[in-house]
Amino acid sequence: MGKSKSVGRAVLAGLCGAALAGAVLAAPATASGASTDGHGAAPGKGLSWRLKESGTDARFRGLAAVSRNTAWVAGTKGTVLRTSDGGRSWRDVSPPGGAGLELRDVEAFDGRRAVVLAIGEGEASRVLRTDDGGATWTESFRNTDAKAFYDCVTFFDRRHGLAMSDPVDGRYRILSTADGGRSWKVLPSAGMPAAQEGEAAFAASGQCLVASGPRDVWLATGGAARARVLHSADRGLTWTAADAPIPTGDPARGVFGLAFRDRTHGIAVGGDYRADQASPRAAAVTGDGGRTWTPAGRPPPAYRSGVAWFPHSRATALAVGPTGTDVTRDGGRTWRTVDAGSFDTVDCAADRGCWASGEKGRIARLEPR
């Protein structure tokens, strides 16, 4: 791999009710990011983040919202936690012997079945699956190619899913499963466009590879001359690439997270994750399945790594990052900061159970005030 790819990977490795729908994070937040009663910063009436005691200082960039009551998080030191009581208690279900793993993504099918992705060079990249709520884990994939570095995993349904690696021999590498993550195979690369010099994905929120519907999947990139979003309509066999209007040109910049509410309407967020660097034009939208992207008219004011559509809404979505949470009510065209707390990723379940997680063991659920 080239020098810029090496820099980019080093940088990544260091990244350590219907009535409620109209009231999501309704007003500006205080500056603290958390109040003394365990709530997140106060966005006013409606819904706000309520912090949950996780009992750990791990950084959780992997998050899977199953419902209002059930969620999984995965993070540093091989840590996996699961709650089934809305975050009142968390069970440590970390894979045995996995303390050295950097877990950056988790995809959960329910409260018992989940897949986690560990990132890193060579054999550090692995996939593990549990069928008993994390009591036991089975390693279903271990990367043996020193040039591969896996970043994200996603599922179309309970059986079919993909995982992606940064470019190997000039093209992104895609793994495929048809049995819920119990086994994986590398897909042919003939249908994958050539990668740009220095291009990579960001293992920052588990959202650099996302699916919507039975066959559509999108891949977010950065680090090169142009940020891009790649799209496949056949579960990863063939791909097309479109430029995204989020600044890049540096290993620390690009598109970090994607969310699609259907196969045509999507949001991209990103920027420059370095705290001392500005992130103008940190969000973009598409209405044609990712063929074209338009910059947000009023984007979030800083780098954002995670994004999620509020369930059953055609216009409301949340974006999170180290400096706060933003909400859009017009499909991603304009954003307003509503919370100052630090989160890396956000996910919402079909029953409107929305969760966020990030550094120092921070986990929160969106709840009525």
Short mmCIF file of C-alpha atoms in Angstrom, two decimals:
data_model
loop_
_atom_site.label_atom_id
_atom_site.label_comp_id
_atom_site.label_asym_id
_atom_site.label_seq_id
_atom_site.Cartn_x
_atom_site.Cartn_y
_atom_site.Cartn_z
CA MET A 1 0.00 0.00 0.00
CA GLY A 2 1.07 3.58 -0.61
CA LYS A 3 2.33 6.06 1.95
CA SER A 4 -0.98 7.92 2.21
CA LYS A 5 -2.82 4.64 2.85
CA SER A 6 -0.38 3.81 5.63
CA VAL A 7 -0.98 7.22 7.18
CA GLY A 8 -4.74 6.82 6.89
CA ARG A 9 -4.71 3.45 8.58
CA ALA A 10 -2.50 4.69 11.36
CA VAL A 11 -4.90 7.56 11.88
CA LEU A 12 -7.87 5.16 11.96
CA ALA A 13 -6.17 2.83 14.40
CA GLY A 14 -5.75 5.78 16.80
CA LEU A 15 -9.46 6.66 16.72
CA CYS A 16 -10.16 5.29 19.90
CA GLY A 17 -44.79 6.24 19.92
CA ALA A 18 -45.99 8.26 16.77
CA ALA A 19 -46.62 11.34 18.93
CA LEU A 20 -42.99 11.34 19.83
CA ALA A 21 -41.87 11.54 16.21
CA GLY A 22 -42.54 15.26 15.96
CA ALA A 23 -40.72 16.09 19.17
CA VAL A 24 -37.23 14.71 18.56
CA LEU A 25 -34.64 16.80 20.39
CA ALA A 26 -36.79 19.84 19.98
CA ALA A 27 -34.70 22.74 21.31
CA PRO A 28 -31.09 23.91 21.77
CA ALA A 29 -28.94 22.20 24.38
CA THR A 30 -26.94 23.42 27.30
CA ALA A 31 -23.18 23.37 26.89
CA SER A 32 -22.42 20.62 29.41
CA GLY A 33 -23.49 17.58 27.43
CA ALA A 34 -24.86 15.90 30.57
CA SER A 35 -26.82 16.95 33.60
CA THR A 36 -26.46 15.74 37.16
CA ASP A 37 -29.60 13.58 37.01
CA GLY A 38 -28.17 11.33 34.30
CA HIS A 39 -29.85 13.03 31.35
CA GLY A 40 -28.01 14.29 28.32
CA ALA A 41 -27.85 18.02 27.66
CA ALA A 42 -31.31 19.49 27.87
CA PRO A 43 -32.81 19.99 24.39
CA GLY A 44 -36.08 21.24 25.86
CA LYS A 45 -39.48 19.64 25.61
CA GLY A 46 -39.88 16.49 23.59
CA LEU A 47 -37.09 13.92 23.63
CA SER A 48 -33.53 14.10 24.92
CA TRP A 49 -30.59 11.79 25.43
CA ARG A 50 -30.59 10.09 28.83
CA LEU A 51 -27.18 8.68 29.75
CA LYS A 52 -27.01 5.07 30.93
CA GLU A 53 -24.39 3.74 33.32
CA SER A 54 -22.30 1.25 31.36
CA GLY A 55 -19.77 0.40 34.07
CA THR A 56 -16.81 0.68 31.70
CA ASP A 57 -14.55 3.28 30.09
CA ALA A 58 -14.45 1.49 26.72
CA ARG A 59 -15.14 3.55 23.61
CA PHE A 60 -18.17 2.21 21.78
CA ARG A 61 -18.13 2.89 18.04
CA GLY A 62 -20.25 -0.18 17.33
CA LEU A 63 -23.97 0.04 18.17
CA ALA A 64 -27.04 -1.98 17.27
CA ALA A 65 -30.49 -0.82 18.37
CA VAL A 66 -32.88 -3.77 18.46
CA SER A 67 -35.71 -1.99 20.28
CA ARG A 68 -36.37 0.55 23.02
CA ASN A 69 -35.39 -2.11 25.53
CA THR A 70 -32.65 -4.06 23.75
CA ALA A 71 -29.37 -2.78 22.35
CA TRP A 72 -25.80 -3.98 21.81
CA VAL A 73 -22.57 -1.95 21.87
CA ALA A 74 -19.07 -3.01 20.82
CA GLY A 75 -15.81 -1.18 21.38
CA THR A 76 -12.26 -1.04 22.60
CA LYS A 77 -10.57 -3.79 24.60
CA GLY A 78 -12.83 -6.33 22.91
CA THR A 79 -15.81 -5.08 24.91
CA VAL A 80 -19.38 -6.08 24.05
CA LEU A 81 -22.31 -5.06 26.25
CA ARG A 82 -25.99 -5.92 25.91
CA THR A 83 -29.07 -4.51 27.62
CA SER A 84 -32.59 -5.91 27.65
CA ASP A 85 -34.13 -3.46 30.11
CA GLY A 86 -33.75 -0.14 28.34
CA GLY A 87 -30.23 0.51 29.63
CA ARG A 88 -30.95 0.18 33.34
CA SER A 89 -28.41 -2.64 33.42
CA TRP A 90 -25.79 -3.91 30.99
CA ARG A 91 -24.46 -7.44 30.72
CA ASP A 92 -20.80 -7.80 29.76
CA VAL A 93 -20.89 -10.39 26.98
CA SER A 94 -17.40 -9.76 25.59
CA PRO A 95 -15.83 -12.61 23.60
CA PRO A 96 -13.40 -14.59 25.81
CA GLY A 97 -9.77 -13.80 25.09
CA GLY A 98 -10.72 -10.82 22.96
CA ALA A 99 -9.28 -8.02 25.11
CA GLY A 100 -6.83 -7.12 22.35
CA LEU A 101 -9.50 -6.69 19.69
CA GLU A 102 -10.72 -3.32 18.39
CA LEU A 103 -14.43 -3.92 17.86
CA ARG A 104 -15.87 -1.21 15.61
CA ASP A 105 -19.17 -2.61 14.39
CA VAL A 106 -21.99 -4.80 15.69
CA GLU A 107 -25.07 -5.95 13.80
CA ALA A 108 -27.79 -7.55 15.96
CA PHE A 109 -30.78 -9.54 14.74
CA ASP A 110 -32.41 -9.66 18.19
CA GLY A 111 -31.41 -9.98 21.83
CA ARG A 112 -29.60 -13.27 21.30
CA ARG A 113 -28.09 -13.21 17.82
CA ALA A 114 -25.43 -10.71 16.79
CA VAL A 115 -22.28 -10.32 14.68
CA VAL A 116 -19.30 -8.17 15.67
CA LEU A 117 -16.41 -6.92 13.53
CA ALA A 118 -12.87 -6.41 14.78
CA ILE A 119 -10.66 -4.12 12.70
CA GLY A 120 -6.94 -3.93 12.04
CA GLU A 121 -4.12 -5.05 9.80
CA GLY A 122 -4.02 -8.70 8.78
CA GLU A 123 -5.38 -11.14 11.34
CA ALA A 124 -6.58 -8.33 13.60
CA SER A 125 -9.60 -8.08 11.28
CA ARG A 126 -12.12 -10.73 12.36
CA VAL A 127 -15.84 -11.48 12.46
CA LEU A 128 -17.47 -13.23 15.42
CA ARG A 129 -21.06 -14.38 15.91
CA THR A 130 -23.18 -15.30 18.92
CA ASP A 131 -26.51 -17.14 19.01
CA ASP A 132 -27.01 -17.10 22.77
CA GLY A 133 -26.87 -13.47 23.80
CA GLY A 134 -23.08 -13.40 24.02
CA ALA A 135 -22.68 -16.37 26.38
CA THR A 136 -20.54 -17.96 23.66
CA TRP A 137 -18.95 -16.64 20.50
CA THR A 138 -17.75 -18.32 17.30
CA GLU A 139 -15.09 -16.77 15.10
CA SER A 140 -16.47 -17.06 11.58
CA PHE A 141 -13.81 -15.11 9.70
CA ARG A 142 -10.17 -14.17 10.28
CA ASN A 143 -8.38 -12.11 7.65
CA THR A 144 -5.13 -13.67 6.45
CA ASP A 145 -4.20 -11.04 3.84
CA ALA A 146 -1.70 -8.55 5.28
CA LYS A 147 -2.91 -5.94 2.78
CA ALA A 148 -6.55 -6.06 3.94
CA PHE A 149 -8.07 -3.93 6.71
CA TYR A 150 -11.77 -4.47 7.37
CA ASP A 151 -13.87 -1.48 8.46
CA CYS A 152 -17.62 -2.20 8.52
CA VAL A 153 -20.26 -4.90 8.24
CA THR A 154 -23.95 -4.67 7.27
CA PHE A 155 -26.90 -6.99 6.71
CA PHE A 156 -29.78 -6.94 4.24
CA ASP A 157 -31.77 -9.44 6.32
CA ARG A 158 -31.06 -12.14 8.88
CA ARG A 159 -29.09 -14.25 6.39
CA HIS A 160 -27.47 -12.00 3.79
CA GLY A 161 -24.76 -9.51 4.66
CA LEU A 162 -21.49 -7.93 3.57
CA ALA A 163 -18.28 -6.74 5.16
CA MET A 164 -15.77 -4.46 3.49
CA SER A 165 -12.02 -3.92 3.56
CA ASP A 166 -9.97 -0.95 2.46
CA PRO A 167 -8.56 -1.41 -1.06
CA VAL A 168 -6.46 -4.48 -1.76
CA ASP A 169 -4.53 -4.33 -5.03
CA GLY A 170 -6.41 -1.17 -5.98
CA ARG A 171 -10.01 -2.20 -5.23
CA TYR A 172 -12.19 -2.41 -2.15
CA ARG A 173 -12.57 -6.00 -0.97
CA ILE A 174 -16.05 -7.30 -0.14
CA LEU A 175 -16.95 -10.31 1.99
CA SER A 176 -20.36 -11.92 1.63
CA THR A 177 -22.42 -14.18 3.89
CA ALA A 178 -25.66 -16.02 3.13
CA ASP A 179 -26.05 -17.74 6.51
CA GLY A 180 -26.24 -14.87 8.96
CA GLY A 181 -22.50 -14.44 9.37
CA ARG A 182 -21.64 -18.06 10.17
CA SER A 183 -19.44 -18.26 7.06
CA TRP A 184 -17.98 -15.73 4.63
CA LYS A 185 -16.53 -15.64 1.13
CA VAL A 186 -14.63 -12.94 -0.78
CA LEU A 187 -16.64 -11.62 -3.72
CA PRO A 188 -14.99 -11.15 -7.14
CA SER A 189 -13.49 -7.69 -7.57
CA ALA A 190 -14.27 -7.30 -11.28
CA GLY A 191 -17.39 -5.22 -10.56
CA MET A 192 -15.64 -2.83 -8.17
CA PRO A 193 -14.37 0.53 -9.49
CA ALA A 194 -10.70 1.28 -9.01
CA ALA A 195 -9.85 3.05 -5.78
CA GLN A 196 -8.25 6.47 -5.77
CA GLU A 197 -4.73 6.92 -4.47
CA GLY A 198 -4.93 7.05 -0.67
CA GLU A 199 -8.65 6.26 -0.55
CA ALA A 200 -10.06 4.32 2.39
CA ALA A 201 -13.12 3.92 4.58
CA PHE A 202 -13.40 5.07 8.20
CA ALA A 203 -14.07 2.56 10.98
CA ALA A 204 -15.49 5.34 13.13
CA SER A 205 -19.17 4.47 13.65
CA GLY A 206 -20.01 1.20 11.94
CA GLN A 207 -21.69 3.22 9.17
CA CYS A 208 -19.18 3.20 6.33
CA LEU A 209 -21.12 0.30 4.80
CA VAL A 210 -24.93 0.39 5.02
CA ALA A 211 -27.79 -1.49 3.38
CA SER A 212 -31.43 -0.67 2.70
CA GLY A 213 -33.88 -3.22 1.40
CA PRO A 214 -32.99 -6.67 0.06
CA ARG A 215 -30.18 -5.78 -2.37
CA ASP A 216 -28.97 -2.14 -2.13
CA VAL A 217 -25.79 -1.23 -0.25
CA TRP A 218 -23.57 1.86 -0.07
CA LEU A 219 -19.90 2.33 0.87
CA ALA A 220 -18.46 5.65 2.14
CA THR A 221 -14.90 6.78 1.43
CA GLY A 222 -12.38 9.49 2.22
CA GLY A 223 -8.68 10.19 2.43
CA ALA A 224 -8.20 10.79 -1.31
CA ALA A 225 -8.60 13.70 -3.70
CA ARG A 226 -12.40 13.24 -3.71
CA ALA A 227 -14.79 11.79 -1.17
CA ARG A 228 -17.04 9.20 -2.78
CA VAL A 229 -20.03 7.00 -2.09
CA LEU A 230 -20.10 3.66 -3.90
CA HIS A 231 -23.43 1.91 -4.54
CA SER A 232 -24.33 -1.67 -5.40
CA ALA A 233 -27.84 -2.83 -6.32
CA ASP A 234 -26.94 -6.54 -6.43
CA ARG A 235 -25.56 -7.24 -2.95
CA GLY A 236 -22.01 -6.23 -3.72
CA LEU A 237 -21.30 -7.86 -7.06
CA THR A 238 -21.15 -4.64 -9.12
CA TRP A 239 -20.66 -1.05 -7.96
CA THR A 240 -20.87 2.51 -9.24
CA ALA A 241 -19.12 5.50 -7.66
CA ALA A 242 -20.35 9.05 -7.13
CA ASP A 243 -18.49 12.05 -5.77
CA ALA A 244 -19.74 13.40 -2.44
CA PRO A 245 -19.44 17.14 -1.67
CA ILE A 246 -17.78 16.59 1.70
CA PRO A 247 -14.19 17.91 1.86
CA THR A 248 -11.35 15.40 1.77
CA GLY A 249 -7.81 15.51 0.35
CA ASP A 250 -6.36 14.36 3.67
CA PRO A 251 -6.28 10.96 5.43
CA ALA A 252 -8.44 12.41 8.23
CA ARG A 253 -11.22 13.77 5.99
CA GLY A 254 -14.12 12.37 4.04
CA VAL A 255 -17.48 10.65 4.45
CA PHE A 256 -17.62 8.84 7.79
CA GLY A 257 -21.25 7.71 8.05
CA LEU A 258 -24.24 6.96 5.83
CA ALA A 259 -27.95 6.37 6.47
CA PHE A 260 -30.65 5.45 3.94
CA ARG A 261 -34.35 5.42 4.86
CA ASP A 262 -35.15 3.60 1.60
CA ARG A 263 -33.28 2.77 -1.58
CA THR A 264 -33.31 6.37 -2.84
CA HIS A 265 -33.15 8.81 0.10
CA GLY A 266 -29.83 9.00 1.95
CA ILE A 267 -27.69 11.20 4.15
CA ALA A 268 -23.89 11.34 4.35
CA VAL A 269 -21.95 12.92 7.22
CA GLY A 270 -18.26 13.43 7.87
CA GLY A 271 -15.62 16.11 7.80
CA ASP A 272 -12.22 16.17 9.52
CA TYR A 273 -12.18 14.24 12.78
CA ARG A 274 -9.23 16.18 14.23
CA ALA A 275 -10.52 18.48 16.94
CA ASP A 276 -8.37 21.41 15.84
CA GLN A 277 -9.57 21.29 12.23
CA ALA A 278 -12.73 22.84 10.81
CA SER A 279 -15.30 20.68 9.03
CA PRO A 280 -17.29 22.79 6.59
CA ARG A 281 -19.91 21.06 4.45
CA ALA A 282 -20.05 18.15 6.89
CA ALA A 283 -23.28 16.68 5.46
CA ALA A 284 -24.85 15.88 2.09
CA VAL A 285 -28.08 14.36 0.81
CA THR A 286 -29.23 12.24 -2.10
CA GLY A 287 -32.69 11.59 -3.52
CA ASP A 288 -31.65 9.26 -6.32
CA GLY A 289 -30.02 6.36 -4.52
CA GLY A 290 -26.59 7.95 -4.35
CA ARG A 291 -26.10 8.71 -8.03
CA THR A 292 -25.78 12.40 -7.11
CA TRP A 293 -25.21 14.18 -3.81
CA THR A 294 -26.07 17.75 -2.77
CA PRO A 295 -24.37 19.54 0.13
CA ALA A 296 -26.61 20.43 3.06
CA GLY A 297 -27.72 24.05 2.91
CA ARG A 298 -27.01 24.39 6.62
CA PRO A 299 -24.77 21.51 7.68
CA PRO A 300 -23.76 20.49 11.19
CA PRO A 301 -21.13 22.93 12.52
CA ALA A 302 -18.45 20.27 13.05
CA TYR A 303 -17.31 16.77 12.17
CA ARG A 304 -20.02 14.12 12.52
CA SER A 305 -19.31 10.38 12.42
CA GLY A 306 -22.77 8.84 12.87
CA VAL A 307 -26.21 9.42 11.39
CA ALA A 308 -29.63 7.73 11.63
CA TRP A 309 -33.13 8.36 10.31
CA PHE A 310 -35.80 8.65 12.97
CA PRO A 311 -38.10 5.65 12.37
CA HIS A 312 -41.23 6.12 10.28
CA SER A 313 -40.26 9.71 9.44
CA ARG A 314 -39.61 10.92 5.93
CA ALA A 315 -37.74 14.03 7.06
CA THR A 316 -36.23 13.68 10.56
CA ALA A 317 -32.75 12.35 11.23
CA LEU A 318 -30.03 12.61 13.89
CA ALA A 319 -26.28 13.12 13.42
CA VAL A 320 -23.69 12.71 16.18
CA GLY A 321 -20.03 13.43 16.76
CA PRO A 322 -17.56 14.30 19.52
CA THR A 323 -18.96 17.84 19.88
CA GLY A 324 -22.67 17.17 19.81
CA THR A 325 -25.91 15.96 18.27
CA ASP A 326 -27.73 17.66 15.40
CA VAL A 327 -31.25 17.15 14.13
CA THR A 328 -32.74 17.72 10.68
CA ARG A 329 -36.45 17.97 9.97
CA ASP A 330 -36.19 18.44 6.22
CA GLY A 331 -34.42 15.29 5.10
CA GLY A 332 -30.88 16.49 5.73
CA ARG A 333 -30.94 19.86 3.99
CA THR A 334 -30.61 21.88 7.20
CA TRP A 335 -29.32 20.86 10.64
CA ARG A 336 -29.53 22.31 14.12
CA THR A 337 -27.35 21.39 17.09
CA VAL A 338 -29.52 20.21 20.00
CA ASP A 339 -27.07 18.53 22.39
CA ALA A 340 -23.40 19.09 23.28
CA GLY A 341 -22.54 15.60 24.53
CA SER A 342 -19.93 13.45 22.80
CA PHE A 343 -21.09 10.41 20.80
CA ASP A 344 -19.53 8.44 17.94
CA THR A 345 -22.52 6.59 16.56
CA VAL A 346 -26.33 6.52 16.65
CA ASP A 347 -28.92 3.90 15.70
CA CYS A 348 -32.70 3.65 15.84
CA ALA A 349 -34.99 0.61 15.97
CA ALA A 350 -38.37 0.25 14.29
CA ASP A 351 -40.22 0.93 17.55
CA ARG A 352 -38.54 4.36 17.75
CA GLY A 353 -35.95 3.18 20.21
CA CYS A 354 -32.95 5.41 19.43
CA TRP A 355 -29.53 4.92 21.06
CA ALA A 356 -26.15 6.64 20.89
CA SER A 357 -22.71 5.59 22.14
CA GLY A 358 -19.14 6.82 22.21
CA GLU A 359 -16.09 7.56 24.31
CA LYS A 360 -15.51 6.76 28.00
CA GLY A 361 -18.33 4.23 28.11
CA ARG A 362 -21.00 6.76 27.09
CA ILE A 363 -24.31 5.18 26.11
CA ALA A 364 -27.63 7.02 25.93
CA ARG A 365 -31.23 6.39 24.91
CA LEU A 366 -33.59 8.97 23.47
CA GLU A 367 -36.39 9.43 26.00
CA PRO A 368 -39.26 11.79 26.80
CA ARG A 369 -38.22 14.61 29.10
#
